[in-house]
């Protein structure tokens, strides 16, 4: 996970919309960093939502959690992100943007994190461009855990998430042998689409990962 680098959190007033945004990012970060235990699955099973695409995706994740036990979720996570040798998916910006691990996208991200005063917690083994760490950083920027200007989350999203993370969630959504994590992919894809639309002021469609691949 991430931690501050010798800086105090800001005392920013966070409105309800931003608080909900941060909660979505925190949930994505939690489930992408490790498989859920029984307690978290029980909590997720109570998720509800409205008739919007994002609300329906929340309901779908809750229903999947209700059908999943801790062991099944752990196996899904292992097959997707760990595997024997490697997992089915690579949750790194460098993989999607440069076709490798520890590529130039990671170097650019590390420079940004340094300017923001953010660093990995001691002992963290994953490179900083892991989707979970990026979502954790977004949650912190939104609520002011990191002492930065109020619009830092927008710039961070546009620079380090928007170019690839929609494709990652779309790929996760298609993981037919991982029904719980596929529903997380659905939620993530729709949520980052809403984020991008809000930031850009116009529609940003992640319905087809192929469209996004062709637009790189």
PDB file of C-alpha atoms in Angstrom:
ATOM      1  CA  UNK A   1       0.000   0.000   0.000  1.00  0.00           C
ATOM      2  CA  UNK A   2       0.969   3.686  -0.042  1.00  0.00           C
ATOM      3  CA  UNK A   3       1.854   6.146   2.664  1.00  0.00           C
ATOM      4  CA  UNK A   4       2.701   9.818   3.025  1.00  0.00           C
ATOM      5  CA  UNK A   5       6.262  11.001   2.714  1.00  0.00           C
ATOM      6  CA  UNK A   6       6.823  13.447   5.594  1.00  0.00           C
ATOM      7  CA  UNK A   7       3.657  15.449   4.983  1.00  0.00           C
ATOM      8  CA  UNK A   8       0.487  16.047   6.941  1.00  0.00           C
ATOM      9  CA  UNK A   9      -2.971  15.453   5.456  1.00  0.00           C
ATOM     10  CA  UNK A  10      -4.872  18.529   4.410  1.00  0.00           C
ATOM     11  CA  UNK A  11      -7.966  19.727   6.273  1.00  0.00           C
ATOM     12  CA  UNK A  12     -10.029  19.840   3.098  1.00  0.00           C
ATOM     13  CA  UNK A  13     -13.818  19.706   3.433  1.00  0.00           C
ATOM     14  CA  UNK A  14     -15.013  16.714   1.414  1.00  0.00           C
ATOM     15  CA  UNK A  15     -18.533  16.722   0.008  1.00  0.00           C
ATOM     16  CA  UNK A  16     -20.746  13.656  -0.309  1.00  0.00           C
ATOM     17  CA  UNK A  17     -19.989  13.062  -3.988  1.00  0.00           C
ATOM     18  CA  UNK A  18     -16.233  13.088  -3.424  1.00  0.00           C
ATOM     19  CA  UNK A  19     -16.620  10.883  -0.370  1.00  0.00           C
ATOM     20  CA  UNK A  20     -18.491   8.322  -2.478  1.00  0.00           C
ATOM     21  CA  UNK A  21     -15.860   8.562  -5.216  1.00  0.00           C
ATOM     22  CA  UNK A  22     -13.124   7.900  -2.693  1.00  0.00           C
ATOM     23  CA  UNK A  23     -15.060   4.929  -1.297  1.00  0.00           C
ATOM     24  CA  UNK A  24     -15.306   3.398  -4.763  1.00  0.00           C
ATOM     25  CA  UNK A  25     -11.577   3.804  -5.318  1.00  0.00           C
ATOM     26  CA  UNK A  26     -10.828   2.381  -1.868  1.00  0.00           C
ATOM     27  CA  UNK A  27     -13.013  -0.656  -2.573  1.00  0.00           C
ATOM     28  CA  UNK A  28     -11.294  -1.264  -5.905  1.00  0.00           C
ATOM     29  CA  UNK A  29      -7.892  -0.900  -4.233  1.00  0.00           C
ATOM     30  CA  UNK A  30      -8.803  -3.344  -1.477  1.00  0.00           C
ATOM     31  CA  UNK A  31     -10.099  -6.072  -3.795  1.00  0.00           C
ATOM     32  CA  UNK A  32      -7.274  -5.666  -6.305  1.00  0.00           C
ATOM     33  CA  UNK A  33      -4.595  -5.897  -3.611  1.00  0.00           C
ATOM     34  CA  UNK A  34      -5.860  -9.152  -2.030  1.00  0.00           C
ATOM     35  CA  UNK A  35      -8.820 -11.485  -2.109  1.00  0.00           C
ATOM     36  CA  UNK A  36     -11.676 -10.652   0.298  1.00  0.00           C
ATOM     37  CA  UNK A  37     -12.135 -12.528   3.544  1.00  0.00           C
ATOM     38  CA  UNK A  38     -15.480 -13.833   4.735  1.00  0.00           C
ATOM     39  CA  UNK A  39     -16.282 -10.635   6.627  1.00  0.00           C
ATOM     40  CA  UNK A  40     -15.726  -8.408   3.622  1.00  0.00           C
ATOM     41  CA  UNK A  41     -17.735 -10.730   1.388  1.00  0.00           C
ATOM     42  CA  UNK A  42     -20.598 -10.555   3.885  1.00  0.00           C
ATOM     43  CA  UNK A  43     -20.404  -6.759   3.846  1.00  0.00           C
ATOM     44  CA  UNK A  44     -20.315  -6.642   0.047  1.00  0.00           C
ATOM     45  CA  UNK A  45     -23.316  -8.947  -0.164  1.00  0.00           C
ATOM     46  CA  UNK A  46     -25.383  -6.118   1.327  1.00  0.00           C
ATOM     47  CA  UNK A  47     -24.474  -3.650  -1.424  1.00  0.00           C
ATOM     48  CA  UNK A  48     -27.421  -1.987  -3.097  1.00  0.00           C
ATOM     49  CA  UNK A  49     -27.753   0.539  -5.871  1.00  0.00           C
ATOM     50  CA  UNK A  50     -30.094   2.541  -8.040  1.00  0.00           C
ATOM     51  CA  UNK A  51     -31.150   2.069 -11.676  1.00  0.00           C
ATOM     52  CA  UNK A  52     -28.064   3.784 -13.093  1.00  0.00           C
ATOM     53  CA  UNK A  53     -25.358   1.651 -14.748  1.00  0.00           C
ATOM     54  CA  UNK A  54     -23.103   2.209 -11.744  1.00  0.00           C
ATOM     55  CA  UNK A  55     -25.891   1.335  -9.327  1.00  0.00           C
ATOM     56  CA  UNK A  56     -26.666  -1.871 -11.226  1.00  0.00           C
ATOM     57  CA  UNK A  57     -22.973  -2.777 -11.222  1.00  0.00           C
ATOM     58  CA  UNK A  58     -22.903  -2.374  -7.430  1.00  0.00           C
ATOM     59  CA  UNK A  59     -25.898  -4.687  -7.119  1.00  0.00           C
ATOM     60  CA  UNK A  60     -24.208  -7.229  -9.415  1.00  0.00           C
ATOM     61  CA  UNK A  61     -21.069  -7.196  -7.264  1.00  0.00           C
ATOM     62  CA  UNK A  62     -23.174  -7.648  -4.133  1.00  0.00           C
ATOM     63  CA  UNK A  63     -24.998 -10.596  -5.661  1.00  0.00           C
ATOM     64  CA  UNK A  64     -21.695 -12.161  -6.717  1.00  0.00           C
ATOM     65  CA  UNK A  65     -20.323 -11.699  -3.193  1.00  0.00           C
ATOM     66  CA  UNK A  66     -23.373 -13.468  -1.769  1.00  0.00           C
ATOM     67  CA  UNK A  67     -22.636 -16.462  -4.024  1.00  0.00           C
ATOM     68  CA  UNK A  68     -18.910 -16.537  -3.217  1.00  0.00           C
ATOM     69  CA  UNK A  69     -17.037 -17.940  -0.248  1.00  0.00           C
ATOM     70  CA  UNK A  70     -13.583 -16.957   0.963  1.00  0.00           C
ATOM     71  CA  UNK A  71     -11.889 -19.956  -0.622  1.00  0.00           C
ATOM     72  CA  UNK A  72     -13.456 -19.398  -4.035  1.00  0.00           C
ATOM     73  CA  UNK A  73     -12.499 -15.710  -3.990  1.00  0.00           C
ATOM     74  CA  UNK A  74      -8.931 -16.609  -3.052  1.00  0.00           C
ATOM     75  CA  UNK A  75      -8.685 -19.064  -5.946  1.00  0.00           C
ATOM     76  CA  UNK A  76     -10.063 -16.468  -8.356  1.00  0.00           C
ATOM     77  CA  UNK A  77      -7.536 -13.900  -7.189  1.00  0.00           C
ATOM     78  CA  UNK A  78      -4.650 -16.366  -7.457  1.00  0.00           C
ATOM     79  CA  UNK A  79      -5.589 -17.481 -10.964  1.00  0.00           C
ATOM     80  CA  UNK A  80      -6.082 -13.917 -12.183  1.00  0.00           C
ATOM     81  CA  UNK A  81      -3.161 -12.058 -10.640  1.00  0.00           C
ATOM     82  CA  UNK A  82      -0.634 -14.577  -9.295  1.00  0.00           C
ATOM     83  CA  UNK A  83      -0.843 -17.914 -11.063  1.00  0.00           C
ATOM     84  CA  UNK A  84       1.848 -20.538 -11.443  1.00  0.00           C
ATOM     85  CA  UNK A  85       4.494 -18.353 -13.001  1.00  0.00           C
ATOM     86  CA  UNK A  86       2.079 -15.542 -13.840  1.00  0.00           C
ATOM     87  CA  UNK A  87      -1.610 -14.763 -13.580  1.00  0.00           C
ATOM     88  CA  UNK A  88      -4.132 -14.460 -16.384  1.00  0.00           C
ATOM     89  CA  UNK A  89      -4.136 -10.662 -16.119  1.00  0.00           C
ATOM     90  CA  UNK A  90      -1.375  -8.134 -15.559  1.00  0.00           C
ATOM     91  CA  UNK A  91      -2.719  -5.209 -13.486  1.00  0.00           C
ATOM     92  CA  UNK A  92       0.095  -2.819 -14.347  1.00  0.00           C
ATOM     93  CA  UNK A  93       0.076   0.381 -16.368  1.00  0.00           C
ATOM     94  CA  UNK A  94       3.420  -0.540 -17.951  1.00  0.00           C
ATOM     95  CA  UNK A  95       1.946  -3.781 -19.293  1.00  0.00           C
ATOM     96  CA  UNK A  96      -0.964  -2.034 -20.990  1.00  0.00           C
ATOM     97  CA  UNK A  97       0.947   0.997 -22.234  1.00  0.00           C
ATOM     98  CA  UNK A  98       4.407  -0.397 -22.983  1.00  0.00           C
ATOM     99  CA  UNK A  99       3.937  -4.171 -23.203  1.00  0.00           C
ATOM    100  CA  UNK A 100       6.391  -4.779 -20.387  1.00  0.00           C
ATOM    101  CA  UNK A 101       6.810  -4.456 -16.622  1.00  0.00           C
ATOM    102  CA  UNK A 102       8.875  -1.648 -15.079  1.00  0.00           C
ATOM    103  CA  UNK A 103       8.532   0.416 -18.241  1.00  0.00           C
ATOM    104  CA  UNK A 104       8.459   4.156 -18.896  1.00  0.00           C
ATOM    105  CA  UNK A 105       4.899   4.566 -17.520  1.00  0.00           C
ATOM    106  CA  UNK A 106       6.190   3.401 -14.139  1.00  0.00           C
ATOM    107  CA  UNK A 107       9.108   5.842 -14.277  1.00  0.00           C
ATOM    108  CA  UNK A 108       6.748   8.728 -15.048  1.00  0.00           C
ATOM    109  CA  UNK A 109       4.412   7.652 -12.254  1.00  0.00           C
ATOM    110  CA  UNK A 110       7.240   7.497  -9.740  1.00  0.00           C
ATOM    111  CA  UNK A 111       8.198  11.038 -10.654  1.00  0.00           C
ATOM    112  CA  UNK A 112       4.624  12.211 -10.071  1.00  0.00           C
ATOM    113  CA  UNK A 113       4.355  10.367  -6.764  1.00  0.00           C
ATOM    114  CA  UNK A 114       7.582  11.976  -5.624  1.00  0.00           C
ATOM    115  CA  UNK A 115       6.215  15.424  -6.403  1.00  0.00           C
ATOM    116  CA  UNK A 116       3.037  14.574  -4.496  1.00  0.00           C
ATOM    117  CA  UNK A 117       4.961  13.322  -1.479  1.00  0.00           C
ATOM    118  CA  UNK A 118       3.571   9.785  -1.792  1.00  0.00           C
ATOM    119  CA  UNK A 119       5.595   6.610  -1.441  1.00  0.00           C
ATOM    120  CA  UNK A 120       4.960   2.912  -1.022  1.00  0.00           C
ATOM    121  CA  UNK A 121       4.738   1.539   2.469  1.00  0.00           C
ATOM    122  CA  UNK A 122       7.939  -0.126   3.609  1.00  0.00           C
ATOM    123  CA  UNK A 123       8.103  -3.728   2.456  1.00  0.00           C
ATOM    124  CA  UNK A 124       5.655  -3.286  -0.414  1.00  0.00           C
ATOM    125  CA  UNK A 125       6.609  -5.640  -3.233  1.00  0.00           C
ATOM    126  CA  UNK A 126       4.407  -4.446  -6.079  1.00  0.00           C
ATOM    127  CA  UNK A 127       5.550  -1.672  -8.434  1.00  0.00           C
ATOM    128  CA  UNK A 128       3.656   1.573  -8.036  1.00  0.00           C
ATOM    129  CA  UNK A 129       1.783   1.237 -11.338  1.00  0.00           C
ATOM    130  CA  UNK A 130      -0.304  -1.659  -9.983  1.00  0.00           C
ATOM    131  CA  UNK A 131      -4.009  -0.854 -10.393  1.00  0.00           C
ATOM    132  CA  UNK A 132      -4.618  -1.274  -6.650  1.00  0.00           C
ATOM    133  CA  UNK A 133      -1.964   1.262  -5.715  1.00  0.00           C
ATOM    134  CA  UNK A 134      -3.229   3.766  -8.279  1.00  0.00           C
ATOM    135  CA  UNK A 135      -6.777   3.445  -6.954  1.00  0.00           C
ATOM    136  CA  UNK A 136      -5.496   3.886  -3.411  1.00  0.00           C
ATOM    137  CA  UNK A 137      -3.653   7.033  -4.459  1.00  0.00           C
ATOM    138  CA  UNK A 138      -6.809   8.411  -6.086  1.00  0.00           C
ATOM    139  CA  UNK A 139      -8.828   7.809  -2.912  1.00  0.00           C
ATOM    140  CA  UNK A 140      -6.235   9.655  -0.863  1.00  0.00           C
ATOM    141  CA  UNK A 141      -6.028  12.589  -3.265  1.00  0.00           C
ATOM    142  CA  UNK A 142      -9.815  12.982  -3.306  1.00  0.00           C
ATOM    143  CA  UNK A 143     -10.298  13.134   0.461  1.00  0.00           C
ATOM    144  CA  UNK A 144      -7.127  15.063   1.204  1.00  0.00           C
ATOM    145  CA  UNK A 145      -5.101  12.293   2.841  1.00  0.00           C
ATOM    146  CA  UNK A 146      -2.226  13.716   0.837  1.00  0.00           C
ATOM    147  CA  UNK A 147      -1.650  17.449   1.294  1.00  0.00           C
ATOM    148  CA  UNK A 148      -2.132  18.544  -2.308  1.00  0.00           C
ATOM    149  CA  UNK A 149      -4.354  20.992  -4.259  1.00  0.00           C
ATOM    150  CA  UNK A 150      -7.994  20.058  -4.594  1.00  0.00           C
ATOM    151  CA  UNK A 151      -7.720  19.257  -8.311  1.00  0.00           C
ATOM    152  CA  UNK A 152      -4.725  16.917  -8.025  1.00  0.00           C
ATOM    153  CA  UNK A 153      -6.983  13.880  -8.413  1.00  0.00           C
ATOM    154  CA  UNK A 154      -8.078  15.024 -11.868  1.00  0.00           C
ATOM    155  CA  UNK A 155      -4.528  15.474 -13.160  1.00  0.00           C
ATOM    156  CA  UNK A 156      -3.419  12.184 -11.613  1.00  0.00           C
ATOM    157  CA  UNK A 157      -6.349  10.345 -13.182  1.00  0.00           C
ATOM    158  CA  UNK A 158      -5.780  11.834 -16.632  1.00  0.00           C
ATOM    159  CA  UNK A 159      -2.049  11.176 -16.566  1.00  0.00           C
ATOM    160  CA  UNK A 160      -1.827   7.750 -14.951  1.00  0.00           C
ATOM    161  CA  UNK A 161      -5.200   5.947 -15.039  1.00  0.00           C
ATOM    162  CA  UNK A 162      -7.228   7.164 -18.008  1.00  0.00           C
ATOM    163  CA  UNK A 163      -4.853   5.874 -20.724  1.00  0.00           C
ATOM    164  CA  UNK A 164      -5.225   2.226 -19.689  1.00  0.00           C
ATOM    165  CA  UNK A 165      -7.269   1.296 -16.639  1.00  0.00           C
ATOM    166  CA  UNK A 166     -10.580   1.110 -18.512  1.00  0.00           C
ATOM    167  CA  UNK A 167      -9.095  -1.629 -20.690  1.00  0.00           C
ATOM    168  CA  UNK A 168      -7.836  -3.471 -17.646  1.00  0.00           C
ATOM    169  CA  UNK A 169     -11.285  -3.484 -16.033  1.00  0.00           C
ATOM    170  CA  UNK A 170     -12.877  -4.554 -19.319  1.00  0.00           C
ATOM    171  CA  UNK A 171     -10.447  -7.489 -19.492  1.00  0.00           C
ATOM    172  CA  UNK A 172     -11.241  -8.362 -15.879  1.00  0.00           C
ATOM    173  CA  UNK A 173     -14.948  -8.229 -16.668  1.00  0.00           C
ATOM    174  CA  UNK A 174     -14.453 -10.926 -19.311  1.00  0.00           C
ATOM    175  CA  UNK A 175     -12.854 -13.360 -16.835  1.00  0.00           C
ATOM    176  CA  UNK A 176     -15.537 -16.045 -17.191  1.00  0.00           C
ATOM    177  CA  UNK A 177     -13.904 -18.432 -14.717  1.00  0.00           C
ATOM    178  CA  UNK A 178     -13.799 -15.742 -12.021  1.00  0.00           C
ATOM    179  CA  UNK A 179     -17.443 -14.678 -11.558  1.00  0.00           C
ATOM    180  CA  UNK A 180     -16.818 -12.532  -8.485  1.00  0.00           C
ATOM    181  CA  UNK A 181     -13.881 -10.640  -9.943  1.00  0.00           C
ATOM    182  CA  UNK A 182     -15.651 -10.308 -13.278  1.00  0.00           C
ATOM    183  CA  UNK A 183     -18.336  -8.311 -11.481  1.00  0.00           C
ATOM    184  CA  UNK A 184     -15.587  -6.185  -9.926  1.00  0.00           C
ATOM    185  CA  UNK A 185     -14.367  -5.575 -13.474  1.00  0.00           C
ATOM    186  CA  UNK A 186     -17.841  -4.426 -14.456  1.00  0.00           C
ATOM    187  CA  UNK A 187     -17.994  -2.026 -11.529  1.00  0.00           C
ATOM    188  CA  UNK A 188     -14.507  -0.717 -12.202  1.00  0.00           C
ATOM    189  CA  UNK A 189     -15.103  -0.197 -15.914  1.00  0.00           C
ATOM    190  CA  UNK A 190     -18.319   1.739 -15.370  1.00  0.00           C
ATOM    191  CA  UNK A 191     -16.919   3.749 -12.468  1.00  0.00           C
ATOM    192  CA  UNK A 192     -13.805   4.949 -14.311  1.00  0.00           C
ATOM    193  CA  UNK A 193     -16.030   5.772 -17.269  1.00  0.00           C
ATOM    194  CA  UNK A 194     -18.112   8.004 -15.015  1.00  0.00           C
ATOM    195  CA  UNK A 195     -14.936   9.561 -13.662  1.00  0.00           C
ATOM    196  CA  UNK A 196     -13.581  10.287 -17.116  1.00  0.00           C
ATOM    197  CA  UNK A 197     -16.891  11.719 -18.290  1.00  0.00           C
ATOM    198  CA  UNK A 198     -17.033  13.987 -15.268  1.00  0.00           C
ATOM    199  CA  UNK A 199     -13.477  15.218 -15.757  1.00  0.00           C
ATOM    200  CA  UNK A 200     -13.761  15.688 -19.515  1.00  0.00           C
ATOM    201  CA  UNK A 201     -17.288  17.104 -19.578  1.00  0.00           C
ATOM    202  CA  UNK A 202     -18.181  14.749 -22.409  1.00  0.00           C
ATOM    203  CA  UNK A 203     -18.871  11.061 -22.843  1.00  0.00           C
ATOM    204  CA  UNK A 204     -15.967   8.650 -22.375  1.00  0.00           C
ATOM    205  CA  UNK A 205     -17.076   5.144 -23.286  1.00  0.00           C
ATOM    206  CA  UNK A 206     -15.294   2.061 -21.983  1.00  0.00           C
ATOM    207  CA  UNK A 207     -17.969  -0.329 -23.264  1.00  0.00           C
ATOM    208  CA  UNK A 208     -15.484  -1.905 -25.689  1.00  0.00           C
ATOM    209  CA  UNK A 209     -11.870  -2.421 -24.704  1.00  0.00           C
ATOM    210  CA  UNK A 210     -11.055  -2.948 -28.374  1.00  0.00           C
ATOM    211  CA  UNK A 211     -12.126   0.621 -29.163  1.00  0.00           C
ATOM    212  CA  UNK A 212      -9.802   1.899 -26.482  1.00  0.00           C
ATOM    213  CA  UNK A 213      -6.942  -0.286 -27.675  1.00  0.00           C
ATOM    214  CA  UNK A 214      -7.273   1.181 -31.157  1.00  0.00           C
ATOM    215  CA  UNK A 215      -7.278   4.721 -29.808  1.00  0.00           C
ATOM    216  CA  UNK A 216      -3.918   4.469 -27.989  1.00  0.00           C
TER     217      UNK A 216
END
